[in-house]
Coordinates of C-alpha atoms in Angstrom, one line a residue:
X29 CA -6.5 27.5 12.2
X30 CA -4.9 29.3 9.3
X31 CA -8.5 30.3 7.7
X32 CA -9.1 31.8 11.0
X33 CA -5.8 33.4 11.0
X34 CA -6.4 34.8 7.6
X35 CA -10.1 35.9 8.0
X36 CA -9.1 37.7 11.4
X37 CA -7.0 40.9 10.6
X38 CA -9.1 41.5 7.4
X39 CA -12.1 41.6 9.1
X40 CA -10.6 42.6 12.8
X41 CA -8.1 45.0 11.1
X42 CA -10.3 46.4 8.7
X43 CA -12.9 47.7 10.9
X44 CA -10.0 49.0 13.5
X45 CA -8.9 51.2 11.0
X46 CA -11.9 52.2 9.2
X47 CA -12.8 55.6 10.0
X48 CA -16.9 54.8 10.2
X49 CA -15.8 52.1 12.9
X50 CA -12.9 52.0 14.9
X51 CA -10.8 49.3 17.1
X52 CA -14.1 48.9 19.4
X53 CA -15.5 47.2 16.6
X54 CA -12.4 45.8 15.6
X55 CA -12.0 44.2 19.2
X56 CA -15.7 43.5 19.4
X57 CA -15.4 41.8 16.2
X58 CA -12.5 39.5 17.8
X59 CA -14.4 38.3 20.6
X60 CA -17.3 37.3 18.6
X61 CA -14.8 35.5 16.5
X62 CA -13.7 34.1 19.7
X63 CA -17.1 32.9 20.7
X64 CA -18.4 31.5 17.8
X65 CA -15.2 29.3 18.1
X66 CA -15.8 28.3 21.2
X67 CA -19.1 27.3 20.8
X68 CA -18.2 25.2 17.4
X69 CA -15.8 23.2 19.6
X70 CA -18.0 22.5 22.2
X71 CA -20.8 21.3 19.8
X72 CA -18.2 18.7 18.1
X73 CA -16.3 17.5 21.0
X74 CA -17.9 14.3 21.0
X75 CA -16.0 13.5 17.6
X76 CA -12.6 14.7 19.7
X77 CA -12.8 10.7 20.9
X78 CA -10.5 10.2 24.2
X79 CA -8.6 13.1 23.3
X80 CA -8.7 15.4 25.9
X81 CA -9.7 12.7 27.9
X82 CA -8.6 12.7 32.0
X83 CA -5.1 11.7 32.3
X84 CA -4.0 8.8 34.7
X85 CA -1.8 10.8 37.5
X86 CA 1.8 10.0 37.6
X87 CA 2.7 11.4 40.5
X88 CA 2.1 10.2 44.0
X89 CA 1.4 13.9 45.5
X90 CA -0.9 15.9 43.0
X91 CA -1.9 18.7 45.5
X92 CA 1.7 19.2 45.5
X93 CA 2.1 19.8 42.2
X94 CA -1.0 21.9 41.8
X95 CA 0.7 24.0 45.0
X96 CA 3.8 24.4 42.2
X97 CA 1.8 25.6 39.5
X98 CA -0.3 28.0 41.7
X99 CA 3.1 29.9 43.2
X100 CA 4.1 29.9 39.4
X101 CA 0.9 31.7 38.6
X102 CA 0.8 34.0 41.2
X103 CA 4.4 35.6 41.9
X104 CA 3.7 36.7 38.1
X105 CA 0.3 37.7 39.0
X106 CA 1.0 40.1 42.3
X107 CA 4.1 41.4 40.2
X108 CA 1.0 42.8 38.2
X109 CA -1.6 43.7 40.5
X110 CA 1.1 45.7 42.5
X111 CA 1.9 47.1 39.3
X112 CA -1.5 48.4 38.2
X113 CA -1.7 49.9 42.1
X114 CA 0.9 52.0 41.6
X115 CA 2.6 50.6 44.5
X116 CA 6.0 49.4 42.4
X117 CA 7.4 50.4 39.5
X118 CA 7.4 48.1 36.6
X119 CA 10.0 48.8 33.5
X120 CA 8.6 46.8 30.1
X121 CA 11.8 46.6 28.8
X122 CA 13.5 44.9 32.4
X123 CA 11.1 43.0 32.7
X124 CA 11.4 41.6 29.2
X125 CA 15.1 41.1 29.6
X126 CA 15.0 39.2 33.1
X127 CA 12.8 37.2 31.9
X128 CA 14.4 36.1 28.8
X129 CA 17.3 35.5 31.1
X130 CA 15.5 33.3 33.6
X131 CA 14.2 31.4 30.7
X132 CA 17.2 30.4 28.8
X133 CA 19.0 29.5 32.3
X134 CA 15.8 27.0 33.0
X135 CA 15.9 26.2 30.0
X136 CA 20.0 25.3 30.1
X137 CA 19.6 23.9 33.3
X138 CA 17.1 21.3 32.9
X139 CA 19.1 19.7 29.5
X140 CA 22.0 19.6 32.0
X141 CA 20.1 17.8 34.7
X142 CA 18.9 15.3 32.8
X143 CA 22.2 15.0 30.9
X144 CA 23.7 14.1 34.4
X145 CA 20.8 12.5 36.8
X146 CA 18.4 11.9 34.4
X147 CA 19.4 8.3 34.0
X148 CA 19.2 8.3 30.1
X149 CA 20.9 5.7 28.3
X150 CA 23.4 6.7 25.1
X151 CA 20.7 6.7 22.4
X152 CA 18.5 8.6 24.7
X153 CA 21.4 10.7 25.5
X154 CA 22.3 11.5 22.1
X155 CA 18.8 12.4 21.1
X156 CA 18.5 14.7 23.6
X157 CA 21.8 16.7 22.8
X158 CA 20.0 17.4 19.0
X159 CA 17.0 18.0 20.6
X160 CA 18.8 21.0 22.7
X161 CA 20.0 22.1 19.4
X162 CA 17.2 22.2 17.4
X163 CA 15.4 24.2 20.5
X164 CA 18.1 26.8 20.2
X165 CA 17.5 27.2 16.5
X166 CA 14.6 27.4 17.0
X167 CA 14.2 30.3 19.7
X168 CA 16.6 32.3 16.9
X169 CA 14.2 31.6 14.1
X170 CA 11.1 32.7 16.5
X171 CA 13.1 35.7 17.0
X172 CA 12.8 37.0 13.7
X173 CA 9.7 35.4 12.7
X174 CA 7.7 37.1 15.1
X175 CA 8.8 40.1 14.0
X176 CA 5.5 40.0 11.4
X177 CA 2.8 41.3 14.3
X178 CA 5.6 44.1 15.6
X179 CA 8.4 45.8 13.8
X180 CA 7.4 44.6 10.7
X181 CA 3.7 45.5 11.3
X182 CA 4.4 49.2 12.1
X183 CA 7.1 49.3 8.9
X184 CA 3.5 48.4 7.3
X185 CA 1.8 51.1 8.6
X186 CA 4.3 54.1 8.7
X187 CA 6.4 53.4 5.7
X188 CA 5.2 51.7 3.5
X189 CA 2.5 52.7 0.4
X190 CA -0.6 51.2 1.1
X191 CA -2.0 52.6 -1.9
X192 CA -3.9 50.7 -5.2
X193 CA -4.3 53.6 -7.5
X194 CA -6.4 51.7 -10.1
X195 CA -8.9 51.1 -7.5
X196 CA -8.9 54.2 -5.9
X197 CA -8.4 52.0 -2.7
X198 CA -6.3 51.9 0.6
X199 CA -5.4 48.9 2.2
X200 CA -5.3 49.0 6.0
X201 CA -2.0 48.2 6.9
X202 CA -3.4 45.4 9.4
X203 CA -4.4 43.5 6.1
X204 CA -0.6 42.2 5.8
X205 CA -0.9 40.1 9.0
X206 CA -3.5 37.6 6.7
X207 CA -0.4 36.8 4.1
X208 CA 1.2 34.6 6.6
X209 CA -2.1 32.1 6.5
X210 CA -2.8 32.9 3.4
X211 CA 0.7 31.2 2.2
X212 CA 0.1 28.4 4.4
X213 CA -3.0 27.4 3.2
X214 CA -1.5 27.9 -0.5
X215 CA 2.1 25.8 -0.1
X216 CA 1.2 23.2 3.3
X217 CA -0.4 20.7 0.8
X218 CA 2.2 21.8 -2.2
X219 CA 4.9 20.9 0.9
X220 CA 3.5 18.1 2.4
X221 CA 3.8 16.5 -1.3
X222 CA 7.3 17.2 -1.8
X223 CA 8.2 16.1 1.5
X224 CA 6.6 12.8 0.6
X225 CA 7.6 12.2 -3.0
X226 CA 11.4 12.9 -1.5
X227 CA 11.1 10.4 1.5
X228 CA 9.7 8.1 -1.3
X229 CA 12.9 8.5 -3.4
X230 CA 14.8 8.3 -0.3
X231 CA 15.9 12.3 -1.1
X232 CA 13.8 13.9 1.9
X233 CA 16.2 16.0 4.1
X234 CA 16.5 15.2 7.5
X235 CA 15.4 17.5 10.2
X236 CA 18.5 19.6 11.1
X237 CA 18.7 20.4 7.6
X238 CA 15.2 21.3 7.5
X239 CA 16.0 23.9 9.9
X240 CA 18.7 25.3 8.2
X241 CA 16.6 25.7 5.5
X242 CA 13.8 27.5 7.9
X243 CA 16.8 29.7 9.1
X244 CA 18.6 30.6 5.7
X245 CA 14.8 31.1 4.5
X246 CA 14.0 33.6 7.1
X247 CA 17.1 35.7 6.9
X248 CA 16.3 35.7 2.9
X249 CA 13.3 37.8 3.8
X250 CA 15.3 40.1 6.2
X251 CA 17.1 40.9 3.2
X252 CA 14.5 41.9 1.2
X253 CA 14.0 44.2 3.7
X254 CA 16.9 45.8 3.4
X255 CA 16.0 47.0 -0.1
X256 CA 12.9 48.2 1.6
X257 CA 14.2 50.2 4.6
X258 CA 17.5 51.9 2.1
X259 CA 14.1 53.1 0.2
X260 CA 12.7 54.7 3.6
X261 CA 15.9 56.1 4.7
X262 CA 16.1 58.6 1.5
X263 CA 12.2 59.8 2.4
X264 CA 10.2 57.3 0.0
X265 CA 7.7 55.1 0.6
X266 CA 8.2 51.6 -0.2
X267 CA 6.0 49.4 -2.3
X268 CA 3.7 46.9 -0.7
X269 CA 5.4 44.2 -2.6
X270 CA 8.7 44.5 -0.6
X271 CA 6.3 43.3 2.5
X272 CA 4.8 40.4 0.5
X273 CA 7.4 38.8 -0.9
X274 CA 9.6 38.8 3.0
X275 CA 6.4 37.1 4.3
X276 CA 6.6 35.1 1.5
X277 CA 9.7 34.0 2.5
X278 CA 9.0 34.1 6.3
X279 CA 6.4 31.5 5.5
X280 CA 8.5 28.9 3.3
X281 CA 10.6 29.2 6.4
X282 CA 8.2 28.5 8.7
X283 CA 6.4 25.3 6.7
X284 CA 10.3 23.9 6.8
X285 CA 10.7 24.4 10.5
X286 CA 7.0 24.5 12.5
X287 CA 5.6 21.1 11.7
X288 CA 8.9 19.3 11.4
X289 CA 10.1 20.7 14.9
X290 CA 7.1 18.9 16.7
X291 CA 7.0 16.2 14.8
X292 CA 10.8 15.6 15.6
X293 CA 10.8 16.3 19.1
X294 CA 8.0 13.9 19.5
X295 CA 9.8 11.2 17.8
X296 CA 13.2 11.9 19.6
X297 CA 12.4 12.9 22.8
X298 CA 13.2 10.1 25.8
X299 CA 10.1 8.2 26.7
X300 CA 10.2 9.2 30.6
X301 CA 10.7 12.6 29.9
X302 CA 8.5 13.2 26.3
X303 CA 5.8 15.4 27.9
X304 CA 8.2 17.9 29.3
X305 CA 10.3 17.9 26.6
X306 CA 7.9 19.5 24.0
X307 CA 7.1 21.9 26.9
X308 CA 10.6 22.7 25.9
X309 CA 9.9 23.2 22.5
X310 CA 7.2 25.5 23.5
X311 CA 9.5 26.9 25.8
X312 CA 11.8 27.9 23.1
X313 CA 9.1 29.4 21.3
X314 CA 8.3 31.4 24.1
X315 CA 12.4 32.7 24.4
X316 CA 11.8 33.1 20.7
X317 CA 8.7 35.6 21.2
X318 CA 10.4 37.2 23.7
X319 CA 13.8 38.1 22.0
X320 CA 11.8 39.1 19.2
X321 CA 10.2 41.9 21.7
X322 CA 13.6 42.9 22.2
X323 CA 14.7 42.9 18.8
X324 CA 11.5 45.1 17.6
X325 CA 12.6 47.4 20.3
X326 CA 15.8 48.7 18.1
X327 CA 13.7 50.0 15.6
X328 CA 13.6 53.5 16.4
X329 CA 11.2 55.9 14.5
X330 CA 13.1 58.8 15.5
X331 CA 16.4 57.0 13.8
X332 CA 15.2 55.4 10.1
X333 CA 18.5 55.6 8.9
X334 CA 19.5 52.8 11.2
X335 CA 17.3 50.5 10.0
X336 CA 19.1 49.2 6.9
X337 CA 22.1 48.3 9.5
X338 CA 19.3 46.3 12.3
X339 CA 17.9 44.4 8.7
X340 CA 21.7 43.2 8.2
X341 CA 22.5 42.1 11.6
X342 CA 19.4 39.8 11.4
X343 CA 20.3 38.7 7.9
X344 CA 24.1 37.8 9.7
X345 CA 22.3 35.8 12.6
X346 CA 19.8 34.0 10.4
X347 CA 22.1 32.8 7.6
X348 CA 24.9 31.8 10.0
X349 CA 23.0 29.7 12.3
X350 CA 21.5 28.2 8.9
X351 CA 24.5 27.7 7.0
X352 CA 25.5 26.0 10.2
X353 CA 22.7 23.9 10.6
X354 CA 22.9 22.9 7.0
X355 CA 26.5 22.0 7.0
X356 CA 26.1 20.2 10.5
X357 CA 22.5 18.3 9.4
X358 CA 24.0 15.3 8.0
X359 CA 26.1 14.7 11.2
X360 CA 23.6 15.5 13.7
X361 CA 21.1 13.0 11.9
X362 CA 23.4 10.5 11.7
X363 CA 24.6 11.2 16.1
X364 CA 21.1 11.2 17.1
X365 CA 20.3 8.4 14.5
X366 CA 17.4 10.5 13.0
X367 CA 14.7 8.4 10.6
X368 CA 12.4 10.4 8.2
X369 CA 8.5 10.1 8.9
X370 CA 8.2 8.2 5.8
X371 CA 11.2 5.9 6.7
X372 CA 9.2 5.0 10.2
X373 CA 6.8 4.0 8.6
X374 CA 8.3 1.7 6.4
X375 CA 10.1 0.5 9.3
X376 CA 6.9 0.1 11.3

């Protein structure tokens, strides 16, 4: 995924902005990306195994269900079409905020159903109360995170010197969108080792903390960015190495939280409802992306000077809800009686 990731905006971005090609190629380029993909998962499915396989049905009325997902498709769907017609008006920005709004209460009201009529026991109670925390931390680390293919992305672009004077080379500013997999690829293995040589020592932090980490991590790089934007506000360019080192940091915060948040809801989430509860993690992620449309929204062109002041509001949110996370970790492991990976497997 990450090689893909990587290979995409230098080859994608890079002919978008060239001026002998353009984004047709660029595009073009995507969807033959796209293809070739496609086409290598189709030719080794049969190693894939029952994965993917038909699921057993586990409800008595599947037509109803499929009815359910079809109105769920389509209200969003004639919203759209009536849209491109002309025949309603359609403001981006509403939209963005009403839906962010409906999310979070769906998302608030299904952890209180379950709390109340979902006929949990206490463990499975408990679990589920640090699950509904970890999925708000989460939605706030999205928030900035995704910043990288927006705000960031155009702070790339308009002000920042994309310039390697020893080799008489500019970079396309597209090319900063490959740092994120390129980090992964460097520090998942480097991660994955500490992580284990920790559980083995019984050191390993538990998963709240984890996030904290992911959070404080995050709002590290926001700072750095601070240094970058005071350089823009007094008509300078900043160097490209400002942008490196936040996604640097974005993506030490993101190997701390990513894999660990499905890994724990998967391990804490209550057998009945397990499916739709990491379709609450996704759904956090999707608040997440949303909020972070929102947030890139503030970033006015026409008004650089406030940028500095945006960079330290996100720094605020990020390192509180970290600190919080990190000072509340221990507890909240111990309340939902959280075990390390390496720890179940012992136990197993």
């Amino acid at each position: 995924i990450n090689i893909g990731a990587m290979l995409g905006p230098l080859i994608c971005g890079g002919l978008g902005q060239s001026d002998t090609f353009g984004w047709h190629w660029g595009f073009a380029a995507a969807g033959v990306g796209m293809t070739v993909g496609l086409v290598q998962y189709r030719l080794s499915q049969h190693k894939l195994g029952s994965a993917g396989a038909t699921p057993h049905s586990t409800t008595k009325k599947p037509k109803q269900a499929w009815v359910i997902i079809g109105l769920i498709i389509a209200v969003p769907l004639a919203f759209t079409l009536l849209g491109a017609m002309g025949l309603i008006a359609i403001s981006p920005l509403m939209f963005a905020k009403r839906t962010a709004q409906i999310v979070s209460v769906v998302f608030v009201l299904y952890f209180v159903y379950i709390w109340i009529a979902g006929g949990l026991n206490q463990s499975e109670f408990r679990r589920s109360i640090v699950i509904f925390v970890l999925c708000l931390a989460a939605a706030v680390f999205w928030s900035g995170f995704e910043q990288a293919g927006s705000s960031l992305n155009l702070f790339a672009d308009r002000y920042t010197d994309n310039t390697i004077d020893a080799l008489n080379l500019t970079i396309p500013s597209s090319w900063y969108q490959s740092l994120n997999a390129l980090f992964i690829i460097m520090l998942a293995p480097l991660f994955s080792l500490m992580w284990v040589a920790l559980a083995k020592r019984m050191l390993e932090p538990s998963s709240p903390i984890k996030f904290g980490l992911g959070l404080v991590l995050l709002g590290l790089g926001f700072a750095v960015m601070i240094g970058a934007a005071n350089i823009v506000t007094k008509g300078g360019q900043a160097a490209p190495y400002w942008l490196v080192l936040t996604y640097l940091l974005h993506t030490l915060g993101e190997l701390c939280l990513s894999p660990v948040g499905l890994s724990t809801i998967s391990r804490l989430a209550p057998r009945a409802y397990a499916s739709q509860m990491m379709g609450l993690w996704f759904c956090a992620a999707a608040l997440g992306n949303i909020l972070a449309g929102l947030l890139a929204g503030r970033f006015d062109t026409r008004a650089v000077e406030d940028f500095p002041a945006i960079y330290i509001q996100i720094v605020i949110i990020c390192g509180v809800a970290g600190l919080l996370l990190l000072i509340l970790g221990k507890y909240l492991h111990q309340f939902g009686q959280l075990k390390n990976t390496e720890q179940e497997k012992i136990d197993i």
